Structures are given as C-alpha cells and as structure tokens.
XYZ file of C-alpha atoms in Angstrom:
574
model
C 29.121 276.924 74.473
C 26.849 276.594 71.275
C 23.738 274.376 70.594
C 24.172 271.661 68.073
C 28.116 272.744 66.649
C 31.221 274.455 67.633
C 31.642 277.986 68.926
C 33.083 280.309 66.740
C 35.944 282.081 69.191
C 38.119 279.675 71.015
C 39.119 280.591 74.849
C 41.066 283.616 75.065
C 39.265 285.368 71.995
C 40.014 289.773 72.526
C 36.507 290.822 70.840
C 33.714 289.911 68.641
C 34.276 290.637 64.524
C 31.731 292.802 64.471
C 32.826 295.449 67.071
C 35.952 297.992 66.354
C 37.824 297.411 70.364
C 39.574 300.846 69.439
C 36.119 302.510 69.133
C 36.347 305.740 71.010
C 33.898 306.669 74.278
C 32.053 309.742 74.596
C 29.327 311.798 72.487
C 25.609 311.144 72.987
C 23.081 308.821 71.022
C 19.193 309.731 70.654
C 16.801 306.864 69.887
C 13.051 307.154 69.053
C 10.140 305.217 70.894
C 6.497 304.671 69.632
C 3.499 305.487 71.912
C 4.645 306.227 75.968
C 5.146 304.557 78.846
C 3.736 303.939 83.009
C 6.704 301.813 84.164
C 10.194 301.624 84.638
C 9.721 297.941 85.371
C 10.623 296.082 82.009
C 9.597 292.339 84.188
C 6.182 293.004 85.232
C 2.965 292.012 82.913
C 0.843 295.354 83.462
C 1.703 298.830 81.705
C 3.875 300.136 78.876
C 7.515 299.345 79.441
C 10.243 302.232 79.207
C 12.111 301.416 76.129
C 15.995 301.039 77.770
C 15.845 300.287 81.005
C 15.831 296.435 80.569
C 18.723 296.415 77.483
C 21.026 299.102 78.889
C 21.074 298.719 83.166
C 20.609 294.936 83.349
C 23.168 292.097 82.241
C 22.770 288.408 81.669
C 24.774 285.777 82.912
C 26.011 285.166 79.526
C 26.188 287.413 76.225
C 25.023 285.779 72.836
C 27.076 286.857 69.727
C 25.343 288.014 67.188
C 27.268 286.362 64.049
C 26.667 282.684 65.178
C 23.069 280.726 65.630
C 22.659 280.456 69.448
C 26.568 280.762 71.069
C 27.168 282.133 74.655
C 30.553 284.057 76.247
C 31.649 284.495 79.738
C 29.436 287.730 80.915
C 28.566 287.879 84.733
C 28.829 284.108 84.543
C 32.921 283.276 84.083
C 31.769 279.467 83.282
C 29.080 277.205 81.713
C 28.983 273.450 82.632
C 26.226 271.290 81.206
C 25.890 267.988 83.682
C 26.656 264.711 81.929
C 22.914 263.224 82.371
C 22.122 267.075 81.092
C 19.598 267.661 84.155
C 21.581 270.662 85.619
C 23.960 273.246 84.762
C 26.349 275.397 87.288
C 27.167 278.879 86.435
C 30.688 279.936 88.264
C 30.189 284.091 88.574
C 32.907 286.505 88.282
C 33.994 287.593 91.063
C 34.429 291.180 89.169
C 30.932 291.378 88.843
C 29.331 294.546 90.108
C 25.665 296.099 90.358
C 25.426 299.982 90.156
C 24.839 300.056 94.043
C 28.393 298.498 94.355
C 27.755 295.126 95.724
C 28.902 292.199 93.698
C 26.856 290.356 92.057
C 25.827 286.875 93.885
C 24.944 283.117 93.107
C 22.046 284.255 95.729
C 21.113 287.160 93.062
C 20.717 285.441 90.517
C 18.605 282.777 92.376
C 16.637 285.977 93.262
C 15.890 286.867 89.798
C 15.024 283.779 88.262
C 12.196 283.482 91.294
C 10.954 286.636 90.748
C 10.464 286.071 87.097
C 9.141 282.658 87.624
C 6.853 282.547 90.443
C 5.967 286.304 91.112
C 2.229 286.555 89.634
C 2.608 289.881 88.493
C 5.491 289.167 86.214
C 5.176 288.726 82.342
C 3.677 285.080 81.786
C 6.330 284.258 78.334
C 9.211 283.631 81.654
C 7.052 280.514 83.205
C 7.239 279.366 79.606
C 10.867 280.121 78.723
C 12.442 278.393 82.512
C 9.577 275.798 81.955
C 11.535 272.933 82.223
C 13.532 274.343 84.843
C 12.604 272.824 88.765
C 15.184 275.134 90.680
C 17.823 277.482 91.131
C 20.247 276.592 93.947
C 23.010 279.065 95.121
C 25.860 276.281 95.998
C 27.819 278.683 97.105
C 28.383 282.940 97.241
C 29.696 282.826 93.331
C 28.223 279.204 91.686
C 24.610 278.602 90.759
C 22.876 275.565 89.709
C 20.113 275.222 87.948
C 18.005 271.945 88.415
C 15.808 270.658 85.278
C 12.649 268.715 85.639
C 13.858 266.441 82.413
C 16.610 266.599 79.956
C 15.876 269.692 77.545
C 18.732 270.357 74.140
C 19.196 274.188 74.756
C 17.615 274.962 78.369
C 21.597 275.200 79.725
C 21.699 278.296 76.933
C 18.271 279.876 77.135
C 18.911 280.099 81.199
C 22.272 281.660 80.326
C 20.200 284.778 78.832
C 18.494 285.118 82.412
C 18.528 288.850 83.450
C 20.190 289.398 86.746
C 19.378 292.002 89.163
C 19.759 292.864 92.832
C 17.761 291.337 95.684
C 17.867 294.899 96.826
C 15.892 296.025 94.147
C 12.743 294.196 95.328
C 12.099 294.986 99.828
C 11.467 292.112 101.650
C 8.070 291.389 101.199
C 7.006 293.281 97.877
C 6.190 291.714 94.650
C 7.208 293.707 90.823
C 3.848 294.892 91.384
C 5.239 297.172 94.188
C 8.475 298.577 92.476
C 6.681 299.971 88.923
C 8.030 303.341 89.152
C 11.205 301.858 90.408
C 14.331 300.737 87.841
C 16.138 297.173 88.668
C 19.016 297.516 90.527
C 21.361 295.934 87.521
C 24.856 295.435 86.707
C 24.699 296.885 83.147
C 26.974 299.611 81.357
C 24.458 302.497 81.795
C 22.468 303.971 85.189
C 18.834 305.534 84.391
C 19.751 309.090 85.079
C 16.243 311.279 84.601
C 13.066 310.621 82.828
C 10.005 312.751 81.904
C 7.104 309.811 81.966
C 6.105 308.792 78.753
C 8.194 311.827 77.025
C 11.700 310.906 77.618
C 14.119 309.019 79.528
C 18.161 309.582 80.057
C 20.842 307.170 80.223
C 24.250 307.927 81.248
C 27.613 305.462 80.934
C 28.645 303.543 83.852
C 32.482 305.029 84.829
C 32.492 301.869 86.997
C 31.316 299.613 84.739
C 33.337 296.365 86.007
C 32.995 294.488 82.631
C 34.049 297.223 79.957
C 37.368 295.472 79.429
C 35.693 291.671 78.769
C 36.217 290.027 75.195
C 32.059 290.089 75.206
C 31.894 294.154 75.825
C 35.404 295.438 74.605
C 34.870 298.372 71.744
C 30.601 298.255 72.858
C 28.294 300.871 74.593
C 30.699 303.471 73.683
C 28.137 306.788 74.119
C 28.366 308.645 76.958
C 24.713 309.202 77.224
C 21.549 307.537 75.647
C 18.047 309.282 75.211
C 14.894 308.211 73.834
C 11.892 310.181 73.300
C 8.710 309.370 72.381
C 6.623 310.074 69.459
C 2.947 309.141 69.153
C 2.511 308.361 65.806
C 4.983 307.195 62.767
C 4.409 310.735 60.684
C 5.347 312.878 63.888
C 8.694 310.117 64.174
C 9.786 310.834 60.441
C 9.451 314.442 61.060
C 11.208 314.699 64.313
C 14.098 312.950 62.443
C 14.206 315.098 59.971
C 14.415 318.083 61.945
C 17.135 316.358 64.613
C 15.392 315.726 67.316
C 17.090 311.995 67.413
C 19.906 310.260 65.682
C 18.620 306.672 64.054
C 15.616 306.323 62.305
C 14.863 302.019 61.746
C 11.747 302.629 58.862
C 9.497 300.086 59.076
C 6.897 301.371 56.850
C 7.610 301.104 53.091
C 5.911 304.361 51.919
C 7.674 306.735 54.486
C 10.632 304.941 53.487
C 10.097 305.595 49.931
C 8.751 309.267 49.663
C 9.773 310.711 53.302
C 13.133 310.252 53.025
C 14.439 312.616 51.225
C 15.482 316.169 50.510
C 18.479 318.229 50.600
C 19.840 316.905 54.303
C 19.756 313.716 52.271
C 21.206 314.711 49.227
C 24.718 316.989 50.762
C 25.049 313.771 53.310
C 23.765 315.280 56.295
C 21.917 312.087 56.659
C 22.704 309.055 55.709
C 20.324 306.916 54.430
C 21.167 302.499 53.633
C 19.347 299.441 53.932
C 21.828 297.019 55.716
C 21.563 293.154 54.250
C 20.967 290.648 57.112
C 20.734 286.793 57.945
C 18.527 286.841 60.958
C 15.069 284.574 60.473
C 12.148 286.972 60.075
C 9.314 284.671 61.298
C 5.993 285.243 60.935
C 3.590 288.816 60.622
C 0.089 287.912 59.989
C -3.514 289.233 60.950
C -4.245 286.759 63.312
C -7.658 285.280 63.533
C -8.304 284.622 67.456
C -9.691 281.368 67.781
C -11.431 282.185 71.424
C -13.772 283.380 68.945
C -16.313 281.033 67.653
C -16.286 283.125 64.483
C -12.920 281.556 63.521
C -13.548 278.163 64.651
C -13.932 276.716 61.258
C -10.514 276.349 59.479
C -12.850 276.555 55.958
C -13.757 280.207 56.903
C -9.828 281.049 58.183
C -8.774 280.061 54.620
C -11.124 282.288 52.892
C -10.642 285.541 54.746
C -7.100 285.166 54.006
C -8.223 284.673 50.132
C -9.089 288.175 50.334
C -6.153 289.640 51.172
C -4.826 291.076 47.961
C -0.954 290.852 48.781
C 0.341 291.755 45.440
C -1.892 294.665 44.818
C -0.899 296.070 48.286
C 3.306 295.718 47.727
C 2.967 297.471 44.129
C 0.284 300.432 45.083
C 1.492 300.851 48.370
C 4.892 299.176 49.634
C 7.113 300.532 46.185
C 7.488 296.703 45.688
C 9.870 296.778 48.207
C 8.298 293.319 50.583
C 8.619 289.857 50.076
C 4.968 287.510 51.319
C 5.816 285.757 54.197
C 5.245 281.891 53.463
C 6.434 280.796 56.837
C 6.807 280.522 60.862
C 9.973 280.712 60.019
C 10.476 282.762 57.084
C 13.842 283.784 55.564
C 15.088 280.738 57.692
C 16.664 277.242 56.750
C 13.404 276.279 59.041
C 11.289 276.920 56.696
C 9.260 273.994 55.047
C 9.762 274.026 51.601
C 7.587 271.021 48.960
C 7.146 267.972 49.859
C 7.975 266.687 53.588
C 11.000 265.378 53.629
C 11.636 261.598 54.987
C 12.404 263.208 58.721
C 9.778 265.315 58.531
C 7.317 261.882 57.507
C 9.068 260.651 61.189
C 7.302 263.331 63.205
C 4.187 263.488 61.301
C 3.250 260.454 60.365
C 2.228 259.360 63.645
C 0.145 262.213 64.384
C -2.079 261.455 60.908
C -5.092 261.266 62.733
C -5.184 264.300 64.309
C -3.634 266.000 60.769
C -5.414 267.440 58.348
C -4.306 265.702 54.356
C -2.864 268.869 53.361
C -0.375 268.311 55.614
C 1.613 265.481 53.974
C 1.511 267.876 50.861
C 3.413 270.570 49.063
C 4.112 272.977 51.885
C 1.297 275.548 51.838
C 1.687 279.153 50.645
C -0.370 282.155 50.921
C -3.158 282.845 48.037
C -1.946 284.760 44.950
C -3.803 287.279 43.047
C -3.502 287.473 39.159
C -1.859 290.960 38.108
C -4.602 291.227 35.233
C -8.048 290.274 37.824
C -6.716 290.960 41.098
C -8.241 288.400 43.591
C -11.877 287.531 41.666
C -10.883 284.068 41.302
C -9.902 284.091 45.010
C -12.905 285.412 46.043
C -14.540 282.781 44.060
C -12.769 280.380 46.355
C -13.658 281.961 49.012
C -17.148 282.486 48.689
C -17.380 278.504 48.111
C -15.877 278.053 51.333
C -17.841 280.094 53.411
C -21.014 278.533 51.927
C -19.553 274.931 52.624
C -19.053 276.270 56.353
C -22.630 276.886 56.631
C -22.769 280.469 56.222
C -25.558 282.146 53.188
C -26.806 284.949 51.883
C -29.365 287.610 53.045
C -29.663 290.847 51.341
C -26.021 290.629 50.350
C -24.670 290.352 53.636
C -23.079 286.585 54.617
C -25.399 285.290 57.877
C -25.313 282.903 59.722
C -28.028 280.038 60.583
C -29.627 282.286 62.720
C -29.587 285.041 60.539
C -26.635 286.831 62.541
C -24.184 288.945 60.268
C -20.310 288.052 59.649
C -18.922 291.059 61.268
C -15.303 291.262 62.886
C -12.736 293.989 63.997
C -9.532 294.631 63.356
C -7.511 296.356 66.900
C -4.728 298.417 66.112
C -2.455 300.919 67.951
C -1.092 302.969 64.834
C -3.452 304.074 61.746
C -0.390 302.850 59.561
C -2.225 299.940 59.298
C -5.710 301.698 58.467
C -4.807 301.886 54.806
C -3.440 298.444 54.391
C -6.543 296.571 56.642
C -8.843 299.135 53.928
C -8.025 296.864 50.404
C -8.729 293.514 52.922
C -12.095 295.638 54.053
C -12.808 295.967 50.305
C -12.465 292.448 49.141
C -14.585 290.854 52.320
C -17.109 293.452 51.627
C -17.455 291.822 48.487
C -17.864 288.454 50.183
C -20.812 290.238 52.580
C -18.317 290.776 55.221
C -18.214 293.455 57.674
C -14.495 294.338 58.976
C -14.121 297.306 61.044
C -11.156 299.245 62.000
C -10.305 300.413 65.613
C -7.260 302.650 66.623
C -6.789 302.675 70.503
C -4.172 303.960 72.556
C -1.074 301.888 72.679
C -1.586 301.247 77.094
C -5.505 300.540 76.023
C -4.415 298.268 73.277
C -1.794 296.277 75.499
C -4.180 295.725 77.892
C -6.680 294.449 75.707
C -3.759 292.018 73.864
C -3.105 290.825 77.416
C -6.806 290.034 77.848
C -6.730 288.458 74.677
C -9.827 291.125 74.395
C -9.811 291.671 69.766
C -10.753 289.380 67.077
C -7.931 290.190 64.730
C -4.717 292.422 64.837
C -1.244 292.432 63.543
C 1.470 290.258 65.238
C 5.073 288.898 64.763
C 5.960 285.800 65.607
C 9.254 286.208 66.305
C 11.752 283.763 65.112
C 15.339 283.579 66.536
C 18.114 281.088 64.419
C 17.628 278.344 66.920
C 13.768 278.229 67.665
C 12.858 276.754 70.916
C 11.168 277.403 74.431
C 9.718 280.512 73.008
C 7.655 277.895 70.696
C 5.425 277.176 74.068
C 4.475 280.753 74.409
C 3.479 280.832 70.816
C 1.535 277.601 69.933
C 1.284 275.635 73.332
C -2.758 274.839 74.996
C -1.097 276.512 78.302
C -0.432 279.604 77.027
C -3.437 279.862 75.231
C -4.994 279.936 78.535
C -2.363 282.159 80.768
C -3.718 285.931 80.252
C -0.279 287.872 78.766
C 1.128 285.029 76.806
C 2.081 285.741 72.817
C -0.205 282.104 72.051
C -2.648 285.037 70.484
C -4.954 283.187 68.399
C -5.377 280.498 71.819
C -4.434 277.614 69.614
C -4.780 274.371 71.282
C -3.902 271.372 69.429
C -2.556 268.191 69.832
C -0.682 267.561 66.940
C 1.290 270.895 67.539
C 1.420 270.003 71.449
C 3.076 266.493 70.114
C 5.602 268.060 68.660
C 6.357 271.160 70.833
C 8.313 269.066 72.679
C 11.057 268.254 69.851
C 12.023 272.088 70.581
C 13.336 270.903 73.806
C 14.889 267.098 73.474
C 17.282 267.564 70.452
C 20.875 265.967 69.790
C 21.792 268.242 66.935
C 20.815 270.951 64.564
C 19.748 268.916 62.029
C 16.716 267.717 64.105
C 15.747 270.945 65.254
C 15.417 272.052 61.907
C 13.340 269.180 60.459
C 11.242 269.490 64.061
C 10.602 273.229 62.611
C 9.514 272.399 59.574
C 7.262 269.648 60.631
C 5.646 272.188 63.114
C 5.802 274.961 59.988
C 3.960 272.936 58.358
C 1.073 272.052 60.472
C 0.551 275.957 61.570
C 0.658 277.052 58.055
C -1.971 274.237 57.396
C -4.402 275.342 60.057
C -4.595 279.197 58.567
C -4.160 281.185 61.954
C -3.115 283.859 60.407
C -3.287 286.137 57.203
C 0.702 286.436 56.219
C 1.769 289.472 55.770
C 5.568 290.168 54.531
C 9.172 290.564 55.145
C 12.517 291.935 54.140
C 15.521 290.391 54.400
C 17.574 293.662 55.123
C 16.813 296.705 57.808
C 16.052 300.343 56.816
C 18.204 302.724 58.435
C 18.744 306.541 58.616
C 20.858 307.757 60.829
C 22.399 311.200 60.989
C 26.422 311.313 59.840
C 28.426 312.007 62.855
C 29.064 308.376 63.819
C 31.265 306.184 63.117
C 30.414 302.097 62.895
C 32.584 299.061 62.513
C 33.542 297.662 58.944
C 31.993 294.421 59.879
C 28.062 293.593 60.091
C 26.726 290.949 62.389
C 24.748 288.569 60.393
C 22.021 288.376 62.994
C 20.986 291.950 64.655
C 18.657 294.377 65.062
C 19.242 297.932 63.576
C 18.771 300.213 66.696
C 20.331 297.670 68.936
C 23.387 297.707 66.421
C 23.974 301.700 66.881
C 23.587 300.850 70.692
C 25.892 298.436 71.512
C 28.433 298.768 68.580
C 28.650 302.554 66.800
C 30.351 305.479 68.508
C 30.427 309.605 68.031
C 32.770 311.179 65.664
C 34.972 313.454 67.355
C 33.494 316.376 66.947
C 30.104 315.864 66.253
C-alpha cells in the first residue's frame, strides 16, 4: 500500500532493486557510535539509548522501501486493509512470525506494544504524537489486529504499519519501561544482543532462526554474521579509530575532517575507500534554534536579527571547503519546499488564517540573510542593529540592555566542541551588536536530559523531514508538544496559524495536497524565524574499509550506515 499513488512492486515481487538476493552471509560489520549509553531500552524517555538494539532485534509490522515516498510490504503483518469510511485498519499477521524466545508473534503482541508506547508514562513522548489519532488497538483474533481511529487521518493506516512489535514477555506483569532499562525487547528481528560493555561496546550476532530471511522485504539483507559498535567520545578520536581499523564505515558529517582527515596512503593503495553517494531523501531543517520559553526570544524582530549575524558564506568557504548548501527550508532538498510566490493552493490554506499571519507571509518565500563576499555581514548587522532598537532594546557602554538595564546575554548547549568553532564567527558578529553568546559543552546524558527539560536557550537541531511529512509535524510545531517534557517541538512554538494547518498533515486525498499543505506550513515557520538555518548536502560522506561488497543499485532515499547494515555483505575473505 502507498500514500497518495501506486506501489512500485506488484504482489508476488522476489526483492527490492536495491538489494543483491544472491548476497552472501557471514563476515562481521563494525559501526561507530558518538558519546555512550545507560540503557538497552530504545522506548523509554530517560537515558542514552544503545545504538542497535531498536534497528537490528525489533521488526515492524510492515517494512518501508526505501526507493519509493512512503510504500509498505508484507513484514510480520501478511496484509494491510484500510476500512472504506477509513476509521480502522486490520493487520492479518503471519503466522511464520517468530520472536527470539520462540513464540509467535500475536495480534495480542502487538496490541501490547502499541499500549506500552502510548500510555506507559515513562515512554518517549514523539509516540502519543505519532498514534495520536489512533483510539485503540483490538486483537480480533490470535493473528488479526485492528486499529480504531478517533477521525479519518490520509496516512495513519501507514505510519501504524511502522509500529515496533515486541513480546508481552518482555515487560512482567505489572512493570512499566521504567523497570526493564538494562533489559533488551524481546523482538522478532534478524539479530539477538549477544554481549555489551556499557557505554563501550555492544555485540550483535545473526539470527540462524530468523523466520523472515526468505521474505521479498528481507531476501539478500542483514547478511553479517555479527554487528559491533563502539563508542567514541568525540569526532577526532572517531576519525582516528577509523583510520587505524578499529571499525568498518565511517558516515563524515563534518566538512573539515572530511576534507583534510581523510587521507593518506590507506587511502591512496585502496585500502579504504572513500565516495560521497548522491541521494533523493528530503534533508529538512538544521538550525540554532531560539527557544521561545524564553522571554528573550519572544519578539520575532530580535529572532530575525540574531540570525542576521550568522555569516553563512564566510563559514562554508573558511571552514566547510565549500562543500554545504544554506538550508532555505523545513523541507529542504524536497518538492515541499516553498519556493516565490504562494501558489493559488497555497492562497486556499492561508488566506483564511490572514489575521493571525504576519504580511510576509503572502510574499516571496523567505530565505536566510546573505553576506556580501567583499563586506561580509556589515550591512546585515546594520539590519540588525535597527531591529533590535525597534524591539526596545539600547545601548549602555556598548553592551545592548534592556529597559531595565539588564544585558542581552544567551548560551549556546552543545554535546560536541565541533560546533565551538562554527557558534565562534556567530559569537563574533553579535558581539558586535553588544551581544553576549556563550558556549557550553556538556556530556551527551547531561545534555539529553537538559533537551528533554527543554533546560538551553539555543542549540543545534534537525528537523527531520521524511518524503511524505506528516504525524511527526505534531511533535515538531504543535502547542501540545511544546508543553509535553521530551517532545522534538524545541523552540515550544505555539501558534494558531501553524495549529490550523497541522491538521492538513493528517486529512489528505492525494499527494498533491500534502505538498501544497507543506509549503503553506514552510512558509509560515520560515516567516516566524525559529531558527538560524544552517546547511545541507544532498549526498552522504562515506568511508568504509574495502572488503565489502554492495549492490549495483542505490536506494534513492537512505541513510549511509543503515545502507551497509541492511544491504552490503563481507568479501570472502576479508
């Protein structure tokens, strides 16, 4: 089943395009992970989450493909049916369907795990908004589940086939998540957590009894034997440890390593292997975001001028090798991206809304500040020094005040000091505006809590954007999340012109009016200055070591470490 067009394979379909169903098993994969981690629990809100537990041991009832928008196969579910009046859908199970304890997997299971991750307090908050819209789960009978809706919602019947199913033995009688931290979800996944050292290293080891290796959704994928990540505490001590083979794929997000650590003579005989791989996926959003729970960033005036300041230009030639693209969307790299003027479907949504809309909205799409190669940002600052005076801020002694003569002073929370030389040119320029930005690097658990707590006044986030943009939308924008400690609504926005039109992410007919209820949301977010944009690429860094071997074909929408999971395999040999 697919949201808004046809699937791509037709019933009976042997594989996906972008696996190779002849791909050998066997060999071992290593993967790094940044920071540590307390749990072994990827459901529950508090403490850092083991990096494979969730992806490798647990299955959901249907498997997306990765070359199509939002399309879903037969996984532990055999059968999708969407009710006429669209208030329910009924899962039929496979009856093949196993969990690593044995025991087949049950309509009663998965009625299990969607209560668990929607009524059990101590579970991450972004499930409540994902099953939203969803009143019930009812087990009709041992191998069919239905799934009740409170209203009619376009892609609900899809976003509940990516529930994660696990046992009800996982969880005694009784217990909450809270209870089970330290102990993995009984799942029904390819791989079985075999030994961990916590927060060092954790060991995953191939199912031999893994019911569904011979489904057209998992033929020629997870073909390693054994997967291992260990973590690293910082990006330099990552690149290093690659180098010297302690793991196997290196995914580079930062431009300078990617540009100057790379290389050498493993590099240069082919030891390593080192590509950036070209894909279609939407890359959202990355921004400093200003969090609004702070009076500081009330005023959408002073918002627009701290984002004056931030030299983008300067940054990608001095720093980034010219290798980023700014970030102009919510949606960026993404047919939902608004682009000029609205168009006349886009005038549908907004229009009525006008009062609650700022002018700028009915405008040319706005774009992040440029800076002039020759002057940098001086006319920017100009700008914003205008603004901040029009706000009601002045000058004492050089340093911008307040009315009561209190100083404009803000921090910027980080886990990683990669950031501490990029935040340093936007320190610079507000400096030169009397603003005071400091920097703090905290430990990654510290800093998790505190982004659960909504506890910082600025930081670095990603919106994430997947090709068909939907419940996730809630977590983001929505007055609910803003106030439900754990949610990603990090700069607690609260508006009712974006809570009007949240809902066109749920009630859709086709594609066509999800994408013009994406731009019209684009460009009311991008309006109200919530965040600094930061930049994107539209392909993935990758270095991997050369003893694998990887089908011809590329999704168009993946992620690079998840692509050497589920689809490469070891060269004999190697």
């Amino acid at each position: 089943m697919a949201l808004g067009y046809a699937p791509k394979y037709p019933a009976g379909f042997r594989h996906f395009d972008y696996v190779d169903p002849a791909a050998p098993k066997g060999g071992r994969l290593v993967l790094p992970a940044l920071g540590g981690y307390d749990t072994l629990n990827p459901y529950t809100l508090k403490g850092d989450k083991e990096a494979g537990v969730g992806a490798l041991t647990v299955e959901t009832l249907m498997e997306q493909s990765q070359d199509e928008p939002f399309s879903v196969y037969p996984l532990i579910a055999r059968d999708i049916a969407l009710a006429p009046d669209r208030l329910s859908v009924t899962f039929k199970l496979d009856p093949r369907a196993r969990f690593a304890n044995g025991r087949p997997v049950s309509a009663a299971d998965v009625v299990f795990s969607f209560d668990t991750l929607t009524r059990d307090p101590g579970a991450t908050p972004g499930y409540r908004f994902y099953y939203g819209d969803v009143a019930r789960a009812v087990a009709v009978d041992p191998l069919t589940v239905r799934f009740d809706f409170k209203r009619p919602n376009a892609e609900l019947h899809l976003t509940v086939a990516q529930l994660p199913v696990f046992s009800r033995a996982w969880i005694p009688k009784g217990k909450t998540l809270a209870d089970v931290a330290m102990t993995p979800p009984i799942g029904s996944g390819p791989y079985a957590l075999a030994g961990y050292a916590l927060g060092r290293q954790s060991t995953f080891v191939r199912r031999p009894d893994y019911w569904a290796r011979d489904l057209p959704t998992r033929r020629g994928m997870y073909n390693f034997d054994r997967i291992v990540y260990r973590y690293y505490k910082d990006e330099t001590a990552r690149l290093e440890a690659f180098k010297a083979g302690e793991f196997d794929v290196s995914a580079e997000n930062v431009a300078k390593q990617w540009a100057r650590g790379y290389r050498g003579a493993k590099f240069d005989d082919g030891r390593i292997v080192k590509k950036t791989l070209p894909h279609g996926a939407s890359s959202g959003m990355q921004g400093f975001v200003f969090n609004l729970r702070n009076p500081l960033f009330a005023d959408v005036r002073v918002r627009e001028a701290l984002t004056l300041a931030f030299d983008f230009e300067w940054l990608n030639r001095q720093l980034f090798y010219g290798q980023y693209r700014r970030s102009d969307s919510y949606f960026s790299n993404s047919e939902m991206a608004a682009q000029g003027w609205p168009s006349e479907d886009e005038h549908a949504i907004l229009e009525p809304l006008r009062d609650k809309l700022t002018p700028e909205v009915f405008g040319l799409a706005v774009r992040p500040p440029v800076s002039d190669s020759r002057y940098g940002v001086r006319e920017n600052l100009k700008r914003a020094r205008e603004l901040l005076l029009a706000a009601g801020w002045r000058y004492d002694g050089g340093r911008l005040v307040d009315a009561r003569g209190r100083p404009f002073r803000f921090e910027f929370l980080s886990y990683s000091r990669t950031y501490e030389r990029v935040v340093a040119q936007w320190q610079k320029q507000l400096a030169k505006l009397g603003v005071e930005l400091t920097v703090r690097v905290v430990d990654p658990a510290i800093f998790q809590r505190r982004m659960n707590d909504f506890a910082f006044d600025t930081t670095v986030v990603v919106y994430g954007a997947s090709q068909s943009p939907g419940n996730e939308q809630l977590n983001f924008h929505s007055c609910r999340a803003a106030k439900t400690p754990g949610s990603s609504n990090w700069a607690g926005l609260c508006d009712p012109a974006v809570e009007a039109i949240l809902p066109r992410f749920q009630h859709f007919e086709t594609r066509q009016q999800l994408v013009t209820a994406a731009r019209a949301l684009d460009r009311v977010l991008r309006a109200g200055r919530y965040v600094v944009p930061n930049w994107h690429i539209p392909y993935h860094r990758v270095a991997w070591w050369n003893r694998f071997g990887q089908p011809a074909t590329l999704p168009r929408y993946y992620d690079a470490s998840n692509w050497a999971i589920q689809t490469w395999w070891a060269k004999p040999g190697s």
